[in-house]
Amino acid sequence: MAKKRPQSKAGKQQLKDGDIPVVGAREPCPCGSGRRYKACHGRAAAQAVTELVQRPFEGLSGECDWIALRELVPAATVELTLKGGLPEGVPSVTLATVLPMAWPALRRDDGSILLALQNDTSSGDLSRDLADTLQRALEAEPGSPVAARRVPADGPRLQDVLDLGAAFEPVVHPGFEFWIPDAENATPEVSASLERANAAAIPTTLLSGVDAAYWCETPEKNHLRWVMPHPEEQLLDALARLHAAGASSLGEGTRLVGSFRAHGLMVPVWDLPVAMGAEDCEKPAAQFAERLAEALVSDAPLTGEERRARGGLTNRQVTLS
């Protein structure tokens, strides 16, 4: 019995890497190799998509506030400015902390867009995920939400689609009523989602005298969470100098208790007395900012006491992302 000749692949067009589209993981790879996509060019694409970007908001105006709205603030909005201006039929693009039903984005009936920041994302680059959602929202029909999807590894990032020179000015809200311009016509599902979100929201206020510092109220004590742009090692040294000198608090009854790590930056956290409101934090925070600026420029070796203080602060770090 004659042996079957191996099928020739000479007639198949071999695609260049840049021309290979994304297909299902179990489908044949479009390059013509005969292997499944996940075992061929899909492997590199998957690695590119899942590789973690440590500072996804780096280069954006208001990087510290982007992080705060992503990780710390329940209800807030920011008007976004696109490169080249708004497309026809889109009166505004607004970043929101969260949206009803956990929608990644929503194109309202009037064509305006709400883009959610706190949703789970499919890749390791939050900036690319958000840019993809935004682009799809711009193309969506008015009155429709935008669903989540796997993001192409070579897609644009927020840094590519937003005007980097425009101001980033968060507006913190006491609740999520900004979801519904006409509450009387809201669906029962959206109304129920609004009620649940409002019940879980922690009262939060953005301080006006310093950047990216957010006061919040909890039942037992209040807190100040302050996202800072400085390199972590430099900031830890500066905080250690102040802590060892007894100058790291915001006044009587307050205490620097540790910090969060979030999206490549540090977020020092202070415990505050229940009676200390957001307005009461303004002057002490401004004074602390002056002390911190002086400590940041010092290049003297840490003393033994400062090293111990630094070790304590390092042990009280919690990574959020």
Tab-separated table of N, CA and C in Angstrom, residues 24 38 43 60 64 81 87 109 113 137 146 153 161 180 190 206 219-220 248 263 280 288 308 317 319:
chain	number	residue	atom	x	y	z
A	24	GLY	N	-9.834	32.842	18.185
A	24	GLY	CA	-10.044	32.035	19.379
A	24	GLY	C	-8.847	31.161	19.695
A	38	LYS	N	-3.452	29.340	20.297
A	38	LYS	CA	-2.882	29.513	21.642
A	38	LYS	C	-1.477	28.935	21.743
A	43	ARG	N	0.413	32.722	21.865
A	43	ARG	CA	1.225	32.667	23.082
A	43	ARG	C	1.879	34.010	23.365
A	60	LEU	N	-0.026	60.556	32.556
A	60	LEU	CA	-1.324	61.220	32.500
A	60	LEU	C	-1.363	62.388	33.477
A	64	CYS	N	-1.779	60.796	40.408
A	64	CYS	CA	-2.112	60.438	41.792
A	64	CYS	C	-3.625	60.360	41.999
A	81	THR	N	-10.748	65.052	28.501
A	81	THR	CA	-10.533	65.765	27.245
A	81	THR	C	-9.764	64.850	26.295
A	87	PRO	N	-15.728	63.630	19.200
A	87	PRO	CA	-16.346	63.318	17.908
A	87	PRO	C	-17.758	63.901	17.821
A	109	ASP	N	-28.355	58.154	26.243
A	109	ASP	CA	-29.261	58.460	25.142
A	109	ASP	C	-28.845	59.721	24.393
A	113	ILE	N	-20.784	59.936	27.245
A	113	ILE	CA	-20.163	58.671	27.645
A	113	ILE	C	-19.733	58.731	29.103
A	137	ALA	N	-16.932	52.636	23.347
A	137	ALA	CA	-18.057	53.472	23.774
A	137	ALA	C	-18.323	54.589	22.761
A	146	VAL	N	-21.434	49.222	27.353
A	146	VAL	CA	-20.327	48.568	26.653
A	146	VAL	C	-19.885	47.371	27.482
A	153	ALA	N	-3.341	43.187	22.314
A	153	ALA	CA	-2.087	43.561	22.953
A	153	ALA	C	-1.470	44.811	22.350
A	161	VAL	N	-4.879	58.477	23.707
A	161	VAL	CA	-6.186	59.005	23.298
A	161	VAL	C	-6.623	60.233	24.092
A	180	ILE	N	-27.907	58.556	37.089
A	180	ILE	CA	-29.256	58.601	36.523
A	180	ILE	C	-29.699	60.050	36.338
A	190	VAL	N	-31.375	49.113	37.647
A	190	VAL	CA	-30.476	50.240	37.884
A	190	VAL	C	-30.804	50.908	39.225
A	206	LEU	N	-12.202	65.340	49.043
A	206	LEU	CA	-10.889	65.690	48.508
A	206	LEU	C	-10.430	66.995	49.138
A	219	PRO	N	-16.918	54.310	60.876
A	219	PRO	CA	-17.628	54.355	62.164
A	219	PRO	C	-16.732	54.603	63.376
A	220	GLU	N	-15.536	54.026	63.423
A	220	GLU	CA	-14.708	54.122	64.618
A	220	GLU	C	-13.720	55.279	64.582
A	248	SER	N	5.608	63.386	62.082
A	248	SER	CA	4.861	62.733	61.004
A	248	SER	C	3.353	62.776	61.192
A	263	HIS	N	-0.499	50.863	42.081
A	263	HIS	CA	-0.146	51.260	40.722
A	263	HIS	C	1.173	52.025	40.660
A	280	ASP	N	-10.808	70.317	58.944
A	280	ASP	CA	-9.810	70.353	60.011
A	280	ASP	C	-8.456	69.816	59.556
A	288	PHE	N	2.310	69.701	56.894
A	288	PHE	CA	3.056	68.457	56.715
A	288	PHE	C	3.737	68.440	55.340
A	308	ARG	N	15.099	52.439	62.177
A	308	ARG	CA	14.057	51.663	62.856
A	308	ARG	C	12.672	52.172	62.467
A	317	GLN	N	3.099	48.349	55.237
A	317	GLN	CA	2.645	48.620	53.876
A	317	GLN	C	1.712	47.517	53.408
A	319	THR	N	-0.161	46.239	49.801
A	319	THR	CA	-0.206	46.436	48.348
A	319	THR	C	-1.623	46.224	47.854
